Tab-separated table of C-alpha atoms in Angstrom:
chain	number	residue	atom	x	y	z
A	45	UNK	CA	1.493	-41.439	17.294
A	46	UNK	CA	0.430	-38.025	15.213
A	47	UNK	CA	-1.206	-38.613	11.932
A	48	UNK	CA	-1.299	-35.960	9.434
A	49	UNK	CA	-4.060	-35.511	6.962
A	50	UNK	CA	-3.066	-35.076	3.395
A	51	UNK	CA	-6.343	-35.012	2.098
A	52	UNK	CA	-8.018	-31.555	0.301
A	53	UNK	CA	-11.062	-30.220	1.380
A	54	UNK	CA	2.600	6.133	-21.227
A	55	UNK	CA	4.319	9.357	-20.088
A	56	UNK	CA	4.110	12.256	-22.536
A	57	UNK	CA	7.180	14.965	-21.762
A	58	UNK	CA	6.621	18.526	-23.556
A	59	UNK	CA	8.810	21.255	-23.515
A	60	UNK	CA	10.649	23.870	-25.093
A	61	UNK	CA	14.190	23.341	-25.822
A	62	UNK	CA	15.297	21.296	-29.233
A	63	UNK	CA	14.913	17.788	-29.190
A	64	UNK	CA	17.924	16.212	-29.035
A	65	UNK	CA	19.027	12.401	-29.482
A	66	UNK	CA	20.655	10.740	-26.448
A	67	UNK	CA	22.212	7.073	-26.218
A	68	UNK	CA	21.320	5.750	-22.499
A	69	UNK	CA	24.992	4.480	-21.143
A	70	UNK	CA	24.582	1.618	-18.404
A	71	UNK	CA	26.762	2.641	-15.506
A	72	UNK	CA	27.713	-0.181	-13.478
A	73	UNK	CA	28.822	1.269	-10.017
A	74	UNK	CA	30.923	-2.106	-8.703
A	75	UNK	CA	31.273	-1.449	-5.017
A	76	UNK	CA	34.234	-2.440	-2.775
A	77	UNK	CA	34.273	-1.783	0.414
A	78	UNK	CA	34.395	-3.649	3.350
A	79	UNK	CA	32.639	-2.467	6.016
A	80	UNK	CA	31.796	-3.254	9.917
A	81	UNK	CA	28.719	-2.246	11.346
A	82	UNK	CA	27.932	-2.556	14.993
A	83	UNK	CA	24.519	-1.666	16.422
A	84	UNK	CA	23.656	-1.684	19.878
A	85	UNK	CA	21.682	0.077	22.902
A	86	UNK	CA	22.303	-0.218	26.175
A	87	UNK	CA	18.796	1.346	28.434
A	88	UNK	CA	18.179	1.304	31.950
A	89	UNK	CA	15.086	-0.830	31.206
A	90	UNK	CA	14.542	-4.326	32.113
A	91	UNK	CA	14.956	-5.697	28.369
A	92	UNK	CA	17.520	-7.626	26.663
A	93	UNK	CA	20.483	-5.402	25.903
A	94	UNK	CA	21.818	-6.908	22.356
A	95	UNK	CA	25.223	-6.022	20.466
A	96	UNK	CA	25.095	-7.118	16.555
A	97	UNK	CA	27.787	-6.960	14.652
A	98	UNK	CA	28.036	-7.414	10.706
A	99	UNK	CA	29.967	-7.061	7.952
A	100	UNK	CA	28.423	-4.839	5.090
A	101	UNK	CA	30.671	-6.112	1.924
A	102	UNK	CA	30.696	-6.295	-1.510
A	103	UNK	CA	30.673	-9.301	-3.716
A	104	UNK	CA	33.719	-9.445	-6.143
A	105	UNK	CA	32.542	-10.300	-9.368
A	106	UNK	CA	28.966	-8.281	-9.169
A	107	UNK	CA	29.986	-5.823	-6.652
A	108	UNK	CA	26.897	-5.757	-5.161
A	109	UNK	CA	26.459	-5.492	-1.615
A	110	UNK	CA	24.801	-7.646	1.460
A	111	UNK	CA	25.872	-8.543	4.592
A	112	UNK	CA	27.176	-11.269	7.090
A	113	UNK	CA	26.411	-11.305	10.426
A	114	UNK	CA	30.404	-11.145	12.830
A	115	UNK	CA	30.380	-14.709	14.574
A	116	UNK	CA	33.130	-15.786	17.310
A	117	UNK	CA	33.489	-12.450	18.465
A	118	UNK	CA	34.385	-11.996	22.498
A	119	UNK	CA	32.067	-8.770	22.891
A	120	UNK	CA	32.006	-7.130	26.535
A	121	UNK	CA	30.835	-3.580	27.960
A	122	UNK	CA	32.906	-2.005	30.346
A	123	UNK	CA	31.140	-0.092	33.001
A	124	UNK	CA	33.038	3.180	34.649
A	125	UNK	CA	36.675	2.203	33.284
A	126	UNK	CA	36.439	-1.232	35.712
A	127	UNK	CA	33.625	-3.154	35.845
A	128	UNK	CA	33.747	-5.349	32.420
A	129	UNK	CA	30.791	-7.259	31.340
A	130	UNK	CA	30.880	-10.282	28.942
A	131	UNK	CA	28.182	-11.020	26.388
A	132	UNK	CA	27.402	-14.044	24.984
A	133	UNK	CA	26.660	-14.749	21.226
A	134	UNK	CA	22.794	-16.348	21.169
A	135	UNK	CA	22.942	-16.367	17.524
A	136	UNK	CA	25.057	-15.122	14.382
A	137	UNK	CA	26.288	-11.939	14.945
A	138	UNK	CA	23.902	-11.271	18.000
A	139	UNK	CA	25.756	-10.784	21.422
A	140	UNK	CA	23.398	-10.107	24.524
A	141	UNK	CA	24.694	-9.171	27.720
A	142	UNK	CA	23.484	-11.017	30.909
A	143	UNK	CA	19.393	-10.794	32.150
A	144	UNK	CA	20.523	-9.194	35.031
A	145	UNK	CA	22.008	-6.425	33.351
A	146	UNK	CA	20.963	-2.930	32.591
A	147	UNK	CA	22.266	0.370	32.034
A	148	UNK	CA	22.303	2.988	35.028
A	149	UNK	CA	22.041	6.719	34.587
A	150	UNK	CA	25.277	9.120	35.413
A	151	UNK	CA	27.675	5.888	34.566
A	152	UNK	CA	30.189	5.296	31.842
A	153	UNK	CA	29.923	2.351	29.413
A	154	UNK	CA	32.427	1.651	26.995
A	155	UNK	CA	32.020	-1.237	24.270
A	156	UNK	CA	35.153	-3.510	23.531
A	157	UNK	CA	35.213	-6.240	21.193
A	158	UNK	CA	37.660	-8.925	19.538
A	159	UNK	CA	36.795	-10.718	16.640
A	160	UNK	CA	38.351	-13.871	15.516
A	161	UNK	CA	41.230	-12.561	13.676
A	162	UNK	CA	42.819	-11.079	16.735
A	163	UNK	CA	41.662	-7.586	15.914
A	164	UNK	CA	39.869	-5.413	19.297
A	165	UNK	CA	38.061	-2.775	18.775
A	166	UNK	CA	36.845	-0.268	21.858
A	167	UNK	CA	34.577	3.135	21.997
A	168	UNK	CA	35.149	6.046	23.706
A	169	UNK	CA	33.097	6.258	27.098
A	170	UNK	CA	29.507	7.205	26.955
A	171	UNK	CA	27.941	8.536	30.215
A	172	UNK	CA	23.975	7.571	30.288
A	173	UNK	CA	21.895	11.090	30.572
A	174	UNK	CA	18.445	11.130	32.577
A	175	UNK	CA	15.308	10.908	30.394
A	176	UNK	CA	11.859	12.626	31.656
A	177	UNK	CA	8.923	11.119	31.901
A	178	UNK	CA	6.314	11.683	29.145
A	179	UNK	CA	3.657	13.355	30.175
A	180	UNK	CA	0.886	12.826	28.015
A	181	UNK	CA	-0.161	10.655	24.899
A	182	UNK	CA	-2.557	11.501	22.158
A	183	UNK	CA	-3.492	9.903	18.865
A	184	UNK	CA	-5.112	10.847	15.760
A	185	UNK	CA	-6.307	8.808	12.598
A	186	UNK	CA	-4.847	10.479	9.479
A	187	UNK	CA	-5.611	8.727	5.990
A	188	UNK	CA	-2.619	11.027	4.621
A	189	UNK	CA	0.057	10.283	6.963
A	190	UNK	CA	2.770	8.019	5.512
A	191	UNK	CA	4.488	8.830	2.340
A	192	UNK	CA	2.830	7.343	-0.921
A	193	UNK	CA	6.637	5.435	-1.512
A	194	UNK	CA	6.503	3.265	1.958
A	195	UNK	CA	4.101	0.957	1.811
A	196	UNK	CA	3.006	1.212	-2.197
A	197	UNK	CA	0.868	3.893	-2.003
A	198	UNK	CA	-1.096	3.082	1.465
A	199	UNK	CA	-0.624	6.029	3.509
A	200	UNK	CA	-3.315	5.668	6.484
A	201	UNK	CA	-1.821	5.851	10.044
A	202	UNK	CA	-2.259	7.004	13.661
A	203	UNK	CA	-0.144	9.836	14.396
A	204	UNK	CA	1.336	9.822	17.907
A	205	UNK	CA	1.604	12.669	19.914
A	206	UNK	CA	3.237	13.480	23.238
A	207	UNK	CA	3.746	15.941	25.986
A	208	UNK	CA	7.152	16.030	27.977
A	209	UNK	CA	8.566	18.725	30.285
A	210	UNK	CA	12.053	19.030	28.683
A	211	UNK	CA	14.732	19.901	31.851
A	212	UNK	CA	15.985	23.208	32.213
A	213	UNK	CA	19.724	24.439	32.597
A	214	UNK	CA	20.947	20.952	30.651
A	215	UNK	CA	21.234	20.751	26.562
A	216	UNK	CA	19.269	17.302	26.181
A	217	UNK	CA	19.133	15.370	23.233
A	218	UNK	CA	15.970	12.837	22.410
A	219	UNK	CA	15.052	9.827	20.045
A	220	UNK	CA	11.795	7.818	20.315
A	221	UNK	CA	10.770	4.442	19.003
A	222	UNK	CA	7.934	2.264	18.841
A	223	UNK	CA	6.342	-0.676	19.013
A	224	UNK	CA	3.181	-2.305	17.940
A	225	UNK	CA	1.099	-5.282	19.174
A	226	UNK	CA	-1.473	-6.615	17.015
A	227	UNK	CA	-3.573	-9.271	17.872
A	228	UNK	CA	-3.637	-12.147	15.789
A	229	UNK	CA	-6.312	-15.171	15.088
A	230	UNK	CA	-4.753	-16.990	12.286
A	231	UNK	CA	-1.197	-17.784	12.289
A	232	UNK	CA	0.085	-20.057	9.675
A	233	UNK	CA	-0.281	-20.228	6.305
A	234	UNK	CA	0.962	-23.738	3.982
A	235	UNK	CA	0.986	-23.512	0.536
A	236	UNK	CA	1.013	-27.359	-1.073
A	237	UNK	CA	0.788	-28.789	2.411
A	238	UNK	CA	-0.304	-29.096	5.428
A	239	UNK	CA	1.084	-27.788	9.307
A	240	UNK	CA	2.613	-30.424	11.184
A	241	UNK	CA	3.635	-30.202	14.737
A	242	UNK	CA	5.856	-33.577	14.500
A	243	UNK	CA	8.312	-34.936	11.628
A	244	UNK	CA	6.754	-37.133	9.732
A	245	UNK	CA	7.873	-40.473	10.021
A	246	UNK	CA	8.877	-41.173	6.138
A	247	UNK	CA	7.725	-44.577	4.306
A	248	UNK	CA	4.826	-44.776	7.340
A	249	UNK	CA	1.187	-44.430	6.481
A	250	UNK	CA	-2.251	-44.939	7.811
A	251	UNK	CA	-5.700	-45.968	5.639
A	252	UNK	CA	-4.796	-44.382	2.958
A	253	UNK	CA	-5.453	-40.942	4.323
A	254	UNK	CA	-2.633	-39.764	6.747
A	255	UNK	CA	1.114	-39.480	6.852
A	256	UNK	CA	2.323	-40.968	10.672
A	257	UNK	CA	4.102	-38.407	12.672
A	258	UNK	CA	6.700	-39.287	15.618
A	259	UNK	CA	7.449	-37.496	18.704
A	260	UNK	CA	10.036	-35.285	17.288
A	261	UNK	CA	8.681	-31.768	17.353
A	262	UNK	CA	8.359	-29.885	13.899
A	263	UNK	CA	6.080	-27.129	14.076
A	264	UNK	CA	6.365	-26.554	10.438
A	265	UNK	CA	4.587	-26.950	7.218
A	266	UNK	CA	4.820	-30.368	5.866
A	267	UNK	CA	4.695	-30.024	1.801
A	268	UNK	CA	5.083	-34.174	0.292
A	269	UNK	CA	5.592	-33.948	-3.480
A	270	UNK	CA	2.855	-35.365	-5.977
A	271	UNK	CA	2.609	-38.228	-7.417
A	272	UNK	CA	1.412	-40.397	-9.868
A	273	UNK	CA	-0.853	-43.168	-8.219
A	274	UNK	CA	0.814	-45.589	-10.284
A	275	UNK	CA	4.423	-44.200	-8.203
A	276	UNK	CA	2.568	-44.690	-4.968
A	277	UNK	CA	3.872	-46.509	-1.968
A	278	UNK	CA	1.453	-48.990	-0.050
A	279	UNK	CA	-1.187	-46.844	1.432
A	280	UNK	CA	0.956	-43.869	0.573
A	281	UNK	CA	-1.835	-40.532	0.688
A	282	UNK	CA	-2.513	-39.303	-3.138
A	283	UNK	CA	-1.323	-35.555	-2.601
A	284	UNK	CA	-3.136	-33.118	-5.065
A	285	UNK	CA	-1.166	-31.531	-7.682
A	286	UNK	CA	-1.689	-28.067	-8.996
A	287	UNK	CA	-1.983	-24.450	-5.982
A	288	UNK	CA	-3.520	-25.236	-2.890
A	289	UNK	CA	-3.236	-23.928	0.401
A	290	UNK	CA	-4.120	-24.153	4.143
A	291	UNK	CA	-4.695	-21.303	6.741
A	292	UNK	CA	-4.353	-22.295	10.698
A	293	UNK	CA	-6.345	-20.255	13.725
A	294	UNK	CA	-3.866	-20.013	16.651
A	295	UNK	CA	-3.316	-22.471	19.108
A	296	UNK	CA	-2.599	-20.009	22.125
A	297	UNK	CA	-3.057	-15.975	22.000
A	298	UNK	CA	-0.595	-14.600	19.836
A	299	UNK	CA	0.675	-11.294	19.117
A	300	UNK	CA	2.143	-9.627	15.438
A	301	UNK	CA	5.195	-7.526	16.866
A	302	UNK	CA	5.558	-4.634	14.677
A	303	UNK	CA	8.548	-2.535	15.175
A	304	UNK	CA	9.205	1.195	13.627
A	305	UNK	CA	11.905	1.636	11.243
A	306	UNK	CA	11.976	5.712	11.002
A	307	UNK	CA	14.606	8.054	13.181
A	308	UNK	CA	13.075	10.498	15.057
A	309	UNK	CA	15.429	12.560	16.890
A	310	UNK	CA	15.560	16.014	18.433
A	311	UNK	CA	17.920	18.419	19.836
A	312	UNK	CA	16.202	21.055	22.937
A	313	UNK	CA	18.033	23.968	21.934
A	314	UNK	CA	15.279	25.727	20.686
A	315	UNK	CA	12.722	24.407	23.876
A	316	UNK	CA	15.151	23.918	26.735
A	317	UNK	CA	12.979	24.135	29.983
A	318	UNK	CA	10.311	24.332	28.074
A	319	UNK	CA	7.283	21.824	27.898
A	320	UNK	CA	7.703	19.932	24.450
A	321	UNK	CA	4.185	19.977	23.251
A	322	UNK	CA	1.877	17.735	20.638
A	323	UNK	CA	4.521	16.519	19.206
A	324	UNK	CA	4.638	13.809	16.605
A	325	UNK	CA	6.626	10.621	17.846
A	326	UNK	CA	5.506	7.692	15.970
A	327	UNK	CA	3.419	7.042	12.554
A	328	UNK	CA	1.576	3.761	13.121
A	329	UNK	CA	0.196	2.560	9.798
A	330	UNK	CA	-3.766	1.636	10.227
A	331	UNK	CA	-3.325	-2.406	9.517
A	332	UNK	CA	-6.414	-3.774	11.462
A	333	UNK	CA	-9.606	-2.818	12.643
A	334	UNK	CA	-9.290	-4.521	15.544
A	335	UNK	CA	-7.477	-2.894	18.587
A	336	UNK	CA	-3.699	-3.013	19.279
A	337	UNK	CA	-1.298	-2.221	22.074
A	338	UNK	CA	1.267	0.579	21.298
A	339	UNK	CA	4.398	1.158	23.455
A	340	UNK	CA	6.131	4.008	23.069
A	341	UNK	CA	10.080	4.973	24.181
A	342	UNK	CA	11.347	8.101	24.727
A	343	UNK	CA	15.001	7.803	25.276
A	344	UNK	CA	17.422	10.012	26.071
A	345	UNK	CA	21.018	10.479	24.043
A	346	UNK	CA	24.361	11.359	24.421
A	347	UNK	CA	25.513	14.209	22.387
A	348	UNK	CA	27.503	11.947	20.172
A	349	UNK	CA	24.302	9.416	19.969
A	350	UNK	CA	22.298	12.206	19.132
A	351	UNK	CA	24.940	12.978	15.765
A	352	UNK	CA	24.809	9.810	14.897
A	353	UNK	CA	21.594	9.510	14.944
A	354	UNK	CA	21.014	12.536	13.294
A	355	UNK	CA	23.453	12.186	10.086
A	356	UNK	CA	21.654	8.685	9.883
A	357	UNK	CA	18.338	10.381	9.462
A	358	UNK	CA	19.846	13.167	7.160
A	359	UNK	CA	21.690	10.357	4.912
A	360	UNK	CA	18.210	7.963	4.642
A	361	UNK	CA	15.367	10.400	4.711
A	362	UNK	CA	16.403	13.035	2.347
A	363	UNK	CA	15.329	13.146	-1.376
A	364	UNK	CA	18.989	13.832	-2.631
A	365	UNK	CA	19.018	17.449	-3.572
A	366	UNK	CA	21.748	19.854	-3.708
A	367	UNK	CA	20.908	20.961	0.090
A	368	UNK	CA	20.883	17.698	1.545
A	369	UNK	CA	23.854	15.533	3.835
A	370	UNK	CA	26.686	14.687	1.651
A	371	UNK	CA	27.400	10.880	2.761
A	372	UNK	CA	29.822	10.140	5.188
A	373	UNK	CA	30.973	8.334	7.664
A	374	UNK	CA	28.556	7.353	10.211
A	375	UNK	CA	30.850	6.861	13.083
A	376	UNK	CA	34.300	5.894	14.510
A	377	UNK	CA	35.594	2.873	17.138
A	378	UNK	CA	39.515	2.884	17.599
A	379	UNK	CA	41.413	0.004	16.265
A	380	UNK	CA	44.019	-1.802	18.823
């Protein structure tokens, strides 16, 4: 038996043209596409290769959009034209392939895919390039290094560098992502309750104090409602009314896992053969004092990756001038 413990411890414009009246007009831009979006990465590491598939729609009556993850799907990769491998949905719209599996350098993959209507879709083949190693690693505090509009005007960050000897005689074509792992001391947080690692047994109560837990694991925030004393159960707790809170230290060591969000991709044309120096792969914004583990990818891409990728970046990054990316489409499957 568990028993949980209820108890508290203005913008002036000048200018020089005549002043002229306008009358704002709302436009409502009522969207209606229906779009499928499939995002996935095979590597030759020893990591969980994930397909996700989702549907980027637009309501009908608002037309605004959002997104529902593909279920039901039969998702496989097929390796050199022959070899097809099945992977199995772990959660909504999340297909991993097996544990043992993992890409291999100079061989084809192809993605095919069915969803529940009877519709396949398959890419064209992709043949997995060699990456070189990275060479070196440097970082560098820089107060100024993220953009004022990310994180609400924080902008303090360790810039990563590297060193890489780009291959010579081959047009190569690079992305890099990161990772960060923060350690962390406190890792729960209840507002108007308190954690509990079993359900609460309801209508069960000890001296007038504690809420009786079961065996059933929780590991959750248990928030009763307040009451009245006079709506009280026999030796029901009294739970405060009004904000309160509780913070929790970690039971084990725990990690944050911070992942990067920016596209950083570059084509070798101008340094083929050459050795691609001090240059800046990863912007890690300064969240702790304490020390953290950073992991850094370098991966190498297909020339049609490496579009992609690149009309992604153009599309997202840009500040929407006349010079930038028109939009379009990101990519192509064929339909069967």
């Amino acid at each position: 038996m568990t028993l949980v413990a209820a108890r508290l411890f203005a913008c002036l414009l000048a200018g020089v043209i005549p002043l002229a009246c306008v009358d704002p007009e709302d436009i409502i831009l009522n969207g209606t596409n229906d779009i499928l979006v499939v995002d996935g990465t095979i590597t030759n590491l020893s990591e969980p290769q994930i397909i996700r598939l989702n549907r980027s729609k637009a309501d009908r009556l608002t037309g605004r959009f959002g997104t529902l993850p593909v279920t039901k799907a039969t998702v496989e990769v097929i390796v050199d034209s022959s070899l097809v491998i099945a992977a199995h949905e772990t959660i909504d719209g999340s297909y991993q392939l097996p544990s043992t599996f993992k890409g291999q350098v100079g061989h084809a993959y192809q993605l095919r895919f069915t969803l529940s209507d009877g519709t396949q879709y398959i890419s064209t083949h992709q043949v997995m390039p060699s990456v070189p190693q990275i060479a070196k690693v440097s970082s560098q505090f820089n107060p100024k290094s993220l953009s004022p509009q990310m994180l609400n005007g924080y902008t303090a960050a360790h810039d990563i560098f590297i060193e890489s000897r780009d291959p010579a005689l081959e047009h190569n074509y690079y992305r890099w992502d990161w990772t960060l792992y923060e350690r962390q001391y406190w890792c729960k947080y209840c507002l108007n309750g308190v954690y509990a690692v079993h359900k609460v047994i309801p209508h069960r109560y000890k001296d007038f104090i504690y809420f009786v837990a079961g065996d059933e694991l929780y590991e959750a925030c248990f928030t009763p409602p307040p009451k009245p004393e006079w709506q009280l159960e026999y030796g029901e707790p009294l739970v405060p009314g009004g904000l309160w809170y509780y913070d929790y230290r970690c039971r084990t060591t725990c990690w944050e896992i911070l992942y990067g969000n920016d596209i950083n991709v570059l084509d070798d044309k101008y340094t083929n053969g050459a050795l691609i120096t001090h240059y800046r792969v990863a912007q890690i914004p300064f969240y702790d004092y304490q020390p953290g583990l950073v992991d850094i990818k370098q991966l190498a891409l297909t020339a049609d990756a490496y579009r992609y990728y690149k009309l992604f970046q153009d599309q997202t990054e840009k500040t929407g001038g006349l010079a930038d990316t028109p939009p379009t489409a990101l990519g192509e499957m064929c339909i069967r």
